[in-house]
Coordinates of C-alpha atoms and ligand atoms in Angstrom, one line a residue:
M1 CA 44.0 -51.6 -54.1
P2 CA 42.4 -51.5 -50.5
N3 CA 40.6 -54.7 -49.4
K4 CA 37.1 -55.3 -47.8
T5 CA 38.6 -54.8 -44.3
D6 CA 40.6 -51.8 -45.4
I7 CA 37.5 -49.7 -46.7
H8 CA 35.3 -50.3 -42.9
L9 CA 38.5 -49.4 -41.1
F10 CA 38.9 -45.9 -43.2
E11 CA 35.2 -45.4 -42.9
K12 CA 35.4 -45.9 -39.3
R13 CA 38.7 -44.3 -38.6
H14 CA 38.2 -41.0 -40.9
H15 CA 34.1 -40.7 -42.1
L16 CA 31.5 -38.7 -40.3
P17 CA 28.4 -39.7 -42.0
P18 CA 25.5 -37.1 -42.2
F19 CA 22.5 -37.9 -39.6
S20 CA 24.7 -40.3 -37.6
D21 CA 25.1 -40.6 -33.7
F22 CA 28.7 -41.2 -34.6
K23 CA 29.6 -43.1 -31.2
N24 CA 26.9 -45.7 -31.7
L25 CA 28.2 -45.6 -35.6
K26 CA 31.5 -46.3 -34.6
E27 CA 30.4 -49.1 -32.1
E28 CA 28.6 -50.5 -34.8
G29 CA 30.1 -49.7 -37.6
T30 CA 28.8 -49.0 -41.2
R31 CA 27.1 -50.9 -44.4
I32 CA 29.4 -50.2 -47.2
I33 CA 27.5 -50.4 -50.6
T34 CA 29.6 -51.7 -53.0
H35 CA 27.2 -51.8 -56.3
A36 CA 23.6 -51.7 -57.9
E37 CA 21.7 -52.9 -60.6
G38 CA 18.0 -52.2 -61.3
H39 CA 16.4 -52.3 -57.8
T40 CA 18.7 -53.9 -56.0
I41 CA 21.8 -52.9 -53.9
F42 CA 24.7 -54.9 -52.7
D43 CA 27.1 -54.6 -49.8
S44 CA 30.6 -55.6 -49.2
D45 CA 29.2 -58.4 -46.9
G46 CA 27.7 -60.0 -50.5
N47 CA 23.6 -59.3 -49.3
A48 CA 21.9 -58.4 -51.6
I49 CA 18.7 -55.9 -50.8
L50 CA 15.5 -54.8 -52.3
D51 CA 15.7 -51.2 -52.5
A52 CA 12.4 -50.0 -51.7
M53 CA 13.3 -46.2 -50.9
A54 CA 14.9 -45.7 -54.3
G55 CA 18.2 -44.5 -52.2
L56 CA 16.7 -41.4 -50.7
W57 CA 13.4 -41.0 -52.4
C58 CA 15.4 -40.1 -55.4
V59 CA 16.7 -42.9 -57.8
N60 CA 13.3 -43.0 -59.7
V61 CA 14.1 -44.6 -62.7
G62 CA 16.2 -47.3 -60.6
Y63 CA 20.1 -48.7 -60.7
G64 CA 22.3 -49.2 -63.7
R65 CA 21.1 -46.8 -66.2
D66 CA 23.1 -46.3 -69.5
E67 CA 21.0 -43.8 -70.8
L68 CA 22.4 -41.4 -68.1
V69 CA 25.6 -42.9 -67.8
N70 CA 26.3 -41.8 -71.2
A71 CA 24.4 -38.7 -71.3
A72 CA 27.0 -37.9 -68.3
T73 CA 30.2 -39.0 -69.9
K74 CA 29.4 -37.0 -73.6
Q75 CA 28.6 -34.1 -71.8
M76 CA 31.8 -34.2 -69.6
H77 CA 33.9 -34.9 -72.7
K78 CA 32.3 -32.0 -74.2
L79 CA 32.0 -29.5 -71.9
P80 CA 32.3 -31.0 -68.0
Y81 CA 31.8 -27.4 -66.5
Y82 CA 31.6 -23.6 -66.9
N83 CA 29.3 -21.1 -64.5
S84 CA 26.6 -19.4 -65.4
F85 CA 27.3 -16.0 -63.3
F86 CA 28.6 -13.8 -66.0
K87 CA 26.2 -13.6 -68.4
T88 CA 27.0 -17.2 -69.7
S89 CA 25.1 -20.3 -69.8
N90 CA 25.5 -23.8 -71.4
E91 CA 23.0 -25.8 -73.8
P92 CA 22.0 -28.7 -71.4
V93 CA 21.0 -26.1 -69.0
A94 CA 18.8 -24.4 -71.6
R95 CA 17.4 -27.2 -73.2
L96 CA 16.4 -28.6 -69.6
S97 CA 14.7 -25.2 -68.6
A98 CA 12.4 -25.7 -71.8
K99 CA 12.0 -28.9 -71.0
L100 CA 10.9 -28.4 -67.7
A101 CA 8.6 -25.5 -68.2
S102 CA 6.8 -27.5 -70.7
I103 CA 6.0 -30.7 -68.4
A104 CA 5.2 -28.3 -65.4
P105 CA 2.0 -26.8 -64.5
E106 CA 1.1 -24.0 -67.0
H107 CA 2.4 -21.0 -65.4
L108 CA 5.5 -22.2 -64.2
N109 CA 7.9 -21.1 -67.0
H110 CA 10.6 -20.5 -65.2
V111 CA 13.8 -21.7 -63.6
I112 CA 16.7 -21.1 -61.3
Y113 CA 19.5 -24.1 -60.6
A114 CA 21.0 -24.8 -57.5
N115 CA 22.6 -28.2 -56.0
S116 CA 20.7 -29.9 -53.3
G117 CA 17.0 -29.5 -52.1
S118 CA 18.3 -27.6 -48.8
E119 CA 20.4 -25.2 -51.4
A120 CA 17.4 -24.2 -53.5
N121 CA 14.9 -23.8 -50.5
D122 CA 17.4 -21.3 -49.3
T123 CA 17.5 -19.8 -52.7
I124 CA 13.4 -19.7 -52.6
I125 CA 13.9 -17.8 -49.0
R126 CA 16.0 -15.1 -50.6
L127 CA 14.3 -15.0 -53.8
V128 CA 10.9 -14.5 -51.6
R129 CA 12.1 -11.5 -49.5
H130 CA 14.1 -10.0 -52.9
Y131 CA 10.1 -10.2 -54.6
W132 CA 8.3 -8.4 -51.9
A133 CA 11.4 -6.3 -51.5
L134 CA 10.5 -5.1 -54.9
K135 CA 7.4 -5.0 -54.4
G136 CA 7.8 -2.1 -51.5
Q137 CA 6.9 -4.3 -48.8
P138 CA 10.4 -5.5 -47.5
E139 CA 8.9 -6.5 -44.0
K140 CA 7.1 -9.4 -45.3
R141 CA 10.0 -11.9 -44.6
V142 CA 8.5 -14.5 -42.2
I143 CA 8.2 -18.1 -44.2
I144 CA 5.3 -20.5 -42.2
G145 CA 6.1 -24.0 -42.6
R146 CA 4.7 -27.3 -40.7
E147 CA 5.7 -29.4 -38.0
Y148 CA 7.5 -32.6 -39.1
G149 CA 8.0 -30.5 -42.2
Y150 CA 11.1 -31.4 -44.1
H151 CA 13.2 -28.6 -46.5
G152 CA 16.8 -29.9 -46.2
S153 CA 19.8 -29.2 -43.7
T154 CA 21.3 -26.0 -44.4
I155 CA 20.3 -23.8 -41.5
M156 CA 17.8 -21.8 -43.3
A157 CA 16.3 -24.9 -44.7
A158 CA 16.5 -26.7 -41.7
S159 CA 14.8 -23.6 -39.9
M160 CA 12.2 -23.5 -42.1
G161 CA 11.2 -27.3 -41.6
G162 CA 9.7 -28.4 -39.0
M163 CA 12.0 -30.6 -37.3
K164 CA 12.6 -30.1 -33.8
A165 CA 16.0 -32.2 -33.1
M166 CA 17.4 -30.3 -36.0
H167 CA 16.1 -26.6 -34.7
E168 CA 17.4 -27.6 -31.2
Q169 CA 20.8 -27.8 -32.7
S170 CA 20.5 -24.6 -34.5
A171 CA 18.0 -22.5 -36.1
N172 CA 16.8 -19.2 -37.0
E173 CA 13.7 -18.7 -35.2
A174 CA 13.3 -15.0 -35.7
D175 CA 12.3 -15.3 -39.6
F176 CA 9.8 -18.9 -39.4
E177 CA 6.9 -20.0 -38.0
H178 CA 5.0 -23.3 -37.9
I179 CA 1.7 -25.0 -38.2
R180 CA 0.7 -28.2 -37.1
P181 CA 0.2 -31.1 -40.2
P182 CA -3.0 -32.7 -41.1
Y183 CA -1.6 -35.6 -40.1
G184 CA -4.8 -37.6 -40.0
F185 CA -3.5 -40.8 -37.9
L186 CA -2.5 -38.7 -35.0
Y187 CA -4.8 -35.5 -34.8
Q188 CA -8.0 -36.5 -37.0
G189 CA -10.3 -38.1 -34.3
N190 CA -13.4 -38.4 -35.4
Q191 CA -13.7 -35.7 -38.0
T192 CA -14.7 -36.5 -41.2
D193 CA -11.7 -35.8 -44.2
A194 CA -13.7 -33.1 -45.1
Q195 CA -13.9 -31.5 -41.5
F196 CA -10.4 -32.5 -40.8
A197 CA -9.0 -30.6 -44.2
E198 CA -10.9 -27.7 -42.8
T199 CA -9.8 -27.6 -39.5
S200 CA -6.0 -28.5 -40.5
A201 CA -6.3 -25.0 -43.1
K202 CA -7.6 -22.8 -40.6
L203 CA -4.6 -23.2 -38.5
L204 CA -2.9 -21.4 -41.2
R205 CA -5.6 -18.6 -40.9
D206 CA -5.2 -18.5 -37.0
K207 CA -1.1 -18.0 -37.8
I208 CA -1.2 -15.9 -40.0
I209 CA -3.6 -13.5 -38.2
E210 CA -1.4 -14.1 -34.9
V211 CA 1.5 -12.7 -36.8
G212 CA 0.5 -10.1 -39.1
A213 CA 0.0 -11.0 -42.7
D214 CA 2.0 -7.5 -44.0
K215 CA 4.7 -9.5 -42.2
I216 CA 4.5 -12.9 -43.7
A217 CA 5.9 -13.6 -47.4
A218 CA 5.0 -17.4 -48.1
F219 CA 4.2 -20.4 -46.7
I220 CA 5.4 -24.0 -47.6
A221 CA 4.7 -27.3 -47.7
E222 CA 5.4 -31.0 -49.2
P223 CA 2.3 -31.9 -50.8
V224 CA 3.0 -35.3 -49.0
Q225 CA 5.7 -34.7 -46.1
G226 CA 7.4 -37.1 -46.9
A227 CA 10.9 -37.4 -44.3
G228 CA 8.2 -36.5 -41.8
G229 CA 6.3 -39.9 -42.3
V230 CA 4.7 -39.8 -45.8
I231 CA 1.9 -37.6 -44.0
I232 CA -1.1 -37.3 -46.9
P233 CA -3.5 -34.8 -46.5
P234 CA -7.1 -35.1 -47.1
D235 CA -8.7 -34.1 -50.0
G236 CA -9.0 -30.3 -50.0
Y237 CA -6.9 -29.4 -47.5
F238 CA -4.9 -27.6 -50.3
K239 CA -7.5 -26.1 -51.9
H240 CA -8.4 -24.3 -48.1
I241 CA -4.7 -23.4 -47.7
Q242 CA -4.6 -22.2 -51.4
K243 CA -7.3 -19.5 -50.8
I244 CA -6.2 -18.3 -47.4
C245 CA -2.7 -17.5 -49.2
T246 CA -4.7 -15.7 -51.7
E247 CA -6.8 -14.0 -49.3
F248 CA -3.6 -12.9 -47.1
D249 CA -1.5 -12.1 -50.1
I250 CA 1.1 -15.1 -49.1
L251 CA 3.5 -17.2 -51.6
F252 CA 2.4 -20.5 -51.7
I253 CA 5.4 -22.9 -52.2
A254 CA 5.2 -26.2 -52.9
D255 CA 8.4 -28.3 -51.9
E256 CA 8.1 -30.9 -54.5
V257 CA 11.7 -32.4 -54.0
I258 CA 10.2 -35.9 -53.1
T259 CA 6.7 -35.4 -55.0
G260 CA 8.3 -34.3 -58.0
F261 CA 9.1 -36.9 -61.4
G262 CA 6.5 -39.1 -61.3
R263 CA 6.2 -40.0 -57.9
T264 CA 2.3 -39.3 -57.1
G265 CA 1.2 -40.3 -60.9
N266 CA 1.8 -37.4 -62.8
W267 CA 5.3 -35.6 -63.4
F268 CA 4.2 -33.4 -59.9
A269 CA 1.9 -33.8 -57.8
S270 CA 1.1 -30.3 -57.9
Q271 CA -0.5 -31.5 -61.2
T272 CA -2.2 -34.7 -58.9
M273 CA -3.5 -32.4 -56.1
N274 CA -4.5 -29.6 -58.5
L275 CA -1.9 -27.0 -57.1
T276 CA -0.9 -23.5 -58.3
P277 CA 2.4 -22.8 -56.3
D278 CA 4.0 -19.8 -56.8
L279 CA 7.2 -21.4 -56.8
V280 CA 8.6 -25.5 -56.2
T281 CA 11.5 -26.9 -55.4
L282 CA 12.8 -30.0 -57.2
A283 CA 15.7 -32.4 -56.2
K284 CA 16.2 -35.9 -56.0
G285 CA 14.0 -37.1 -59.0
L286 CA 15.1 -34.4 -61.5
T287 CA 18.1 -36.6 -62.0
S288 CA 17.3 -39.8 -60.2
G289 CA 19.9 -39.3 -57.8
Y290 CA 22.6 -40.0 -60.3
V291 CA 24.4 -36.6 -60.1
P292 CA 23.5 -33.7 -57.6
M293 CA 20.8 -31.1 -59.1
S294 CA 18.3 -29.0 -57.8
A295 CA 15.9 -26.5 -59.2
V296 CA 13.0 -24.0 -58.1
L297 CA 10.2 -23.6 -60.8
V298 CA 9.4 -19.7 -60.7
S299 CA 5.9 -18.9 -61.6
D300 CA 5.0 -16.4 -64.5
K301 CA 3.8 -13.8 -62.0
I302 CA 7.1 -13.6 -59.9
A303 CA 9.6 -13.8 -62.6
S304 CA 7.7 -11.2 -64.7
H305 CA 8.0 -9.0 -61.9
L306 CA 11.6 -9.5 -60.9
I307 CA 12.2 -9.4 -64.8
E308 CA 10.6 -5.9 -65.1
E309 CA 11.6 -4.2 -61.9
G310 CA 15.5 -5.6 -62.6
G311 CA 18.1 -5.1 -60.0
E312 CA 20.4 -7.9 -59.2
F313 CA 19.5 -11.1 -57.1
Y314 CA 22.7 -11.8 -55.1
H315 CA 22.6 -15.0 -55.2
G316 CA 23.7 -18.5 -57.1
F317 CA 26.6 -21.4 -56.4
T318 CA 29.8 -22.3 -58.3
Y319 CA 28.1 -25.3 -59.4
S320 CA 24.8 -24.0 -60.4
G321 CA 23.3 -25.2 -63.6
H322 CA 26.0 -27.7 -64.0
P323 CA 26.4 -28.9 -67.7
V324 CA 27.2 -32.4 -66.5
S325 CA 24.1 -32.6 -64.2
A326 CA 21.8 -31.1 -66.6
A327 CA 22.6 -33.2 -69.4
V328 CA 22.0 -36.5 -66.8
A329 CA 18.7 -34.7 -65.9
L330 CA 17.4 -34.4 -69.6
A331 CA 18.4 -38.4 -70.1
N332 CA 16.4 -39.1 -66.9
I333 CA 13.4 -37.1 -68.0
E334 CA 13.4 -38.2 -71.5
L335 CA 13.9 -42.2 -70.0
I336 CA 11.0 -41.4 -67.8
E337 CA 8.9 -40.3 -70.9
T338 CA 9.7 -43.4 -73.1
E339 CA 9.4 -45.9 -70.8
G340 CA 6.0 -44.6 -69.6
L341 CA 7.3 -44.6 -65.9
I342 CA 4.3 -42.3 -65.0
E343 CA 1.9 -43.8 -66.9
H344 CA 2.7 -46.9 -65.1
V345 CA 2.9 -45.7 -61.3
R346 CA -0.7 -44.1 -62.2
D347 CA -2.2 -46.9 -63.7
I348 CA -0.7 -49.7 -62.4
T349 CA 1.6 -49.5 -59.5
A350 CA 0.5 -46.8 -57.6
P351 CA -3.3 -48.5 -57.6
Y352 CA -1.5 -51.9 -56.5
L353 CA 0.7 -50.8 -54.0
A354 CA -2.9 -49.1 -52.2
S355 CA -4.6 -52.3 -52.0
A356 CA -1.1 -54.9 -51.0
I357 CA -0.5 -52.5 -48.1
K358 CA -4.0 -52.9 -46.6
Q359 CA -3.0 -56.9 -46.2
L360 CA -0.6 -55.2 -43.3
D361 CA -3.5 -53.6 -41.5
S362 CA -4.7 -57.1 -39.6
H363 CA -1.2 -57.3 -38.2
P364 CA -1.0 -56.7 -34.2
L365 CA 1.3 -54.3 -34.7
V366 CA 0.2 -51.9 -37.0
G367 CA -2.0 -49.2 -36.1
Q368 CA -2.6 -47.7 -40.0
T369 CA -1.5 -48.1 -43.4
R370 CA -1.8 -45.5 -45.8
S371 CA -0.2 -44.8 -49.7
F372 CA -0.1 -42.1 -52.2
G373 CA 1.3 -42.8 -55.3
L374 CA 4.6 -44.8 -54.9
L375 CA 4.7 -43.7 -51.3
A376 CA 3.7 -45.3 -48.3
C377 CA 3.8 -45.5 -44.5
V378 CA 3.1 -48.7 -42.3
E379 CA 2.7 -47.3 -38.8
L380 CA 3.5 -49.4 -35.9
V381 CA 1.9 -49.0 -32.5
R382 CA 2.0 -50.7 -29.3
H383 CA -2.5 -51.3 -28.8
K384 CA -4.7 -50.8 -32.1
S385 CA -7.6 -49.0 -30.0
G386 CA -6.4 -45.6 -28.9
P387 CA -4.1 -46.1 -31.4
V388 CA -1.5 -46.5 -28.1
L389 CA 1.8 -45.4 -29.8
F390 CA 4.8 -46.9 -28.4
D391 CA 7.3 -45.0 -25.8
P392 CA 9.9 -44.2 -26.5
V393 CA 8.8 -43.5 -29.8
G394 CA 11.2 -44.4 -32.6
A395 CA 12.8 -47.6 -31.2
V396 CA 10.6 -50.2 -32.2
G397 CA 10.5 -49.0 -35.6
T398 CA 14.2 -49.1 -35.8
K399 CA 13.9 -52.6 -34.8
C400 CA 11.5 -53.2 -37.3
R401 CA 13.5 -51.6 -40.0
D402 CA 16.5 -53.5 -39.1
H403 CA 14.6 -57.1 -39.4
A404 CA 13.7 -55.8 -42.4
I405 CA 17.3 -54.9 -44.1
N406 CA 18.6 -58.0 -42.8
N407 CA 15.9 -60.0 -44.6
G408 CA 17.1 -58.0 -47.9
L409 CA 14.4 -55.2 -47.6
M410 CA 15.8 -51.3 -47.9
V411 CA 12.9 -49.4 -45.8
R412 CA 13.3 -46.4 -43.4
A413 CA 11.7 -45.8 -40.3
V414 CA 10.5 -42.8 -39.3
R415 CA 9.4 -42.3 -35.7
D416 CA 7.4 -45.9 -35.6
G417 CA 6.4 -46.1 -39.1
M418 CA 7.5 -48.0 -41.6
I419 CA 8.1 -45.8 -45.1
L420 CA 8.2 -47.4 -49.2
S421 CA 9.5 -44.7 -51.6
P422 CA 10.5 -47.4 -54.2
P423 CA 11.8 -46.6 -57.6
L424 CA 9.1 -46.0 -60.3
S425 CA 10.5 -48.8 -62.4
F426 CA 9.3 -51.1 -59.5
Q427 CA 7.1 -53.9 -61.3
V428 CA 3.9 -55.3 -59.1
Q429 CA 6.1 -58.3 -58.4
D430 CA 8.6 -56.4 -56.9
I431 CA 5.7 -54.7 -54.7
D432 CA 4.3 -58.2 -53.8
I433 CA 7.9 -59.3 -52.5
T434 CA 8.0 -55.6 -50.5
I435 CA 5.2 -56.2 -48.9
Y436 CA 6.0 -60.0 -47.8
K437 CA 9.4 -59.1 -46.3
L438 CA 7.5 -55.9 -44.7
K439 CA 5.2 -58.7 -42.9
Q440 CA 8.4 -61.2 -41.9
A441 CA 9.9 -57.8 -40.6
L442 CA 6.7 -57.5 -38.7
D443 CA 6.5 -60.6 -37.3
A444 CA 10.0 -60.8 -36.5
T445 CA 9.5 -57.8 -34.6
Y446 CA 6.7 -58.8 -32.8
A447 CA 7.7 -62.2 -31.7
E448 CA 10.6 -60.1 -30.0
I449 CA 8.9 -57.5 -28.4
G450 CA 5.1 -58.8 -28.7
N451 CA 3.0 -55.9 -27.8
G452 CA 5.7 -53.6 -26.2
Ligands
PLP1 C1 15.4 -34.1 -49.3 C2 14.4 -33.2 -49.3 C3 15.1 -31.9 -49.2 C4 16.6 -31.7 -49.4 O1 17.4 -31.9 -49.9 P1 18.7 -32.2 -49.9 O2 19.1 -32.6 -51.6 O3 19.1 -33.2 -49.0 O4 19.5 -30.9 -49.3 C5 14.5 -31.0 -49.4 N1 12.8 -31.1 -49.5 C6 12.3 -32.4 -49.4 C7 10.7 -32.2 -49.4 C8 13.3 -33.5 -49.3 O5 12.4 -34.5 -49.2

């Protein structure tokens, strides 16, 4: 058995982890997470850390759930793998498809599987083009996304997203356009919410007119932008957006990789926000992260056209519709149902978080707090009035995050925003601890840097 020091050495010598500055990482080393239970992760130095990020926005039912472990074990014994390529499928996938159709908005009754959110979004890109080609409009190819949008890390998904740094390292610029998101903290100014919803949505109309509706296949948006910094749209934004999509005959894609499976107090944010997307991306909370799986929900309108027209859709992965992942997803959904986690979020913890986070408003470093369901952000600023942001952006957020982690609270920093996305099984006491520890991290940061 390798001991603790060996593990750090193996890591340092041989592992290049995602989204890392390798030079910096090799100097500072990585934290090895050894095990987890409930809402707490443990590292190899013996630290216990409350996981207010649910892993990476995904461990919705918390850690150590036997129901999911047993579902995987049972399925591995029965049928660990078989492909779904050549007119074959498996029982868990058939059941999961029916289950997803039953919990999704009414018009979404068809499912295509993949293994990650990125792959699901790549699937969507190919699918919408296939759809328009079958409709006799193959020139409708461009997809409009939003700045700060995150749709994954494959080249196509990252191109569709709006993360500048990712575009700079490699992007397909010909096929994607981006508009400014309704990021109130930066852009709302003196506008009322209703005005801001309208002016933000109008950017889509302007972009469509600029590019030409006959070239545009779809618009994609996360109902709440996650990795972009928990950007919550003002009421009415998506109503305007959907009207514009309908007017110009452009498909509307909701990327619910984070907002799906209860995080906003319904199965999907499409229900919370009254959206009728043509396609929905699912991943993360689908299996609570226990095994990889993603899915695309396809509307009746699109599916029936594909089925009527025929013609092979040349797309799929070796592990599309993996039986073990499907079995875990089913157990996960069942657990969310039997424990009433969605009602728990809707009626108890989401309102509690919304009011608890306001305690931080008066802190000298805090420019804004906001939450939607069990997603929250605390924006740090140099001066409250303005507000004046830190320059460079991100250094103070990272400092504050490190204080939080060292104090036993796992949060994430996006630019200078502190992000929360706790498991749905979080109790109000867990929220109290989270806010208390976050306040301590803010204090420690303020003691260190003052106002920059
Ligand atoms: C995480 C995420 C993705 C990408 O999922 P991966 O499984 O990392 O490929 C896509 N969309 C959204 C909204 C996400 O948060």
